[in-house]
């Protein structure tokens, strides 16, 4: 049997940069990791040659870290049809983020499809497709733009599998797209992973194709199914519970792709500061 490809979101900062990310993942017993190439909430980025990538990749090889996933910052919004400067910033940033992802050895750049900011899903999807086409027409990185399934809070695009399918249908190069299946978001979008795991995956397969899933975000949810909230809970402590999450992590159909935890850090006893990463324990728990 193949070894489970399982890791978590890790940081990238300080002098070590990417080497530090790999060491953090090693400390969790992971063999995969996900990084933001800078702060997730802004687009300030260091040049590629300051990320300490060679040392990080060399170390990753030594300690058996097999997959690196990059997550684009949240503020990239290609679905914004209202503010041209937001859209343009998104297009330019995404083009360069694909290059950074390739340099980091990542096959998949996870991207939130964005928000239609009140203009409606149709307008949002139209603008997103325009942006993806613009970026992919020029891009030679070979990295997949990996659209994340969203919880459907506010004006989020990608709130159900139909919307993801529509994006695939409309872009000029659907072969350059993949999907990041986030269990918390899928639950919050209204799909039943608890009592209808197979039905949910069959629905996705029908509309998009299970073979399009390139990354799984393994998160429990603080909110009930269909809440459209997007608050991650620790594994086994939310409305999804341990069993469906264990099941998707061990699902043979996803054996070849990285499974990434984005669960919240914990507080030390008597403190309200989140200083304790849960990943070592959760990785061990899920490996079972
Ligand atoms: Fe995400
Ligand atoms: Fe996610
Ligand atoms: Zn989320």
Coordinates of N, CA, C and O and ligand atoms in Angstrom, one line a residue, residues 34 36 71 110 112 148-150 180-185 216-219 230 232 260 262, ligand 2:
X34 N 2.0 22.7 3.1 CA 1.4 23.8 2.3 C 1.9 25.1 2.9 O 1.9 25.3 4.1
X36 N 2.1 29.5 2.3 CA 1.8 30.8 1.6 C 3.2 31.4 1.3 O 4.1 31.3 2.2
X71 N -0.5 28.0 -1.4 CA -1.8 28.6 -1.4 C -1.7 30.1 -1.7 O -0.9 30.8 -1.1
X110 N -3.1 26.5 -4.9 CA -4.5 26.6 -4.5 C -5.0 28.1 -4.5 O -4.3 29.0 -4.0
X112 N -8.5 30.6 -4.1 CA -10.0 30.8 -3.8 C -10.6 31.4 -5.1 O -10.0 32.4 -5.6
X148 N -10.4 26.2 -5.0 CA -10.8 25.6 -3.8 C -12.4 25.6 -3.7 O -13.0 26.6 -4.1
X149 N -13.0 24.5 -3.3 CA -14.4 24.5 -3.0 C -14.7 25.4 -1.8 O -14.0 25.3 -0.8
X150 N -15.6 26.3 -1.9 CA -15.9 27.3 -0.9 C -17.1 27.0 -0.1 O -18.0 26.3 -0.5
X180 N -9.2 21.9 -5.2 CA -8.8 21.6 -3.9 C -10.1 21.4 -3.1 O -11.0 22.3 -3.0
X181 N -10.3 20.2 -2.6 CA -11.6 19.8 -1.9 C -11.4 20.0 -0.4 O -10.6 19.3 0.2
X182 N -12.0 21.1 0.1 CA -11.9 21.4 1.5 C -13.1 20.8 2.2 O -14.3 21.3 2.0
X183 N -12.9 19.9 3.2 CA -14.0 19.2 3.8 C -14.9 20.2 4.6 O -16.1 20.0 4.7
X184 N -14.2 21.1 5.3 CA -15.0 22.1 6.1 C -15.9 22.9 5.2 O -17.1 23.1 5.4
X185 N -15.3 23.4 4.1 CA -16.1 24.2 3.2 C -17.2 23.4 2.5 O -18.3 23.9 2.3
X216 N -6.5 17.8 -1.0 CA -7.7 17.8 -0.1 C -7.3 18.6 1.1 O -6.2 18.4 1.7
X217 N -8.1 19.5 1.5 CA -7.9 20.2 2.8 C -8.8 19.5 3.8 O -10.0 19.4 3.7
X218 N -8.1 18.9 4.8 CA -8.8 18.1 5.8 C -9.0 18.9 7.1 O -8.1 19.2 7.9
X219 N -10.3 19.4 7.2 CA -10.7 20.2 8.3 C -12.0 19.8 8.9 O -12.9 19.4 8.1
X230 N -17.6 28.7 7.2 CA -16.2 28.6 7.1 C -15.4 28.9 8.4 O -14.6 29.8 8.4
X232 N -12.9 26.6 10.7 CA -12.4 25.2 10.8 C -12.3 24.8 12.3 O -12.1 25.6 13.2
X260 N -4.0 18.0 3.3 CA -3.4 19.0 4.1 C -4.4 19.5 5.2 O -5.5 19.9 4.9
X262 N -5.6 22.2 7.9 CA -5.7 23.7 8.2 C -6.5 23.9 9.5 O -7.3 24.8 9.5
Ligands
LIG2 FE1 -8.9 25.3 2.7

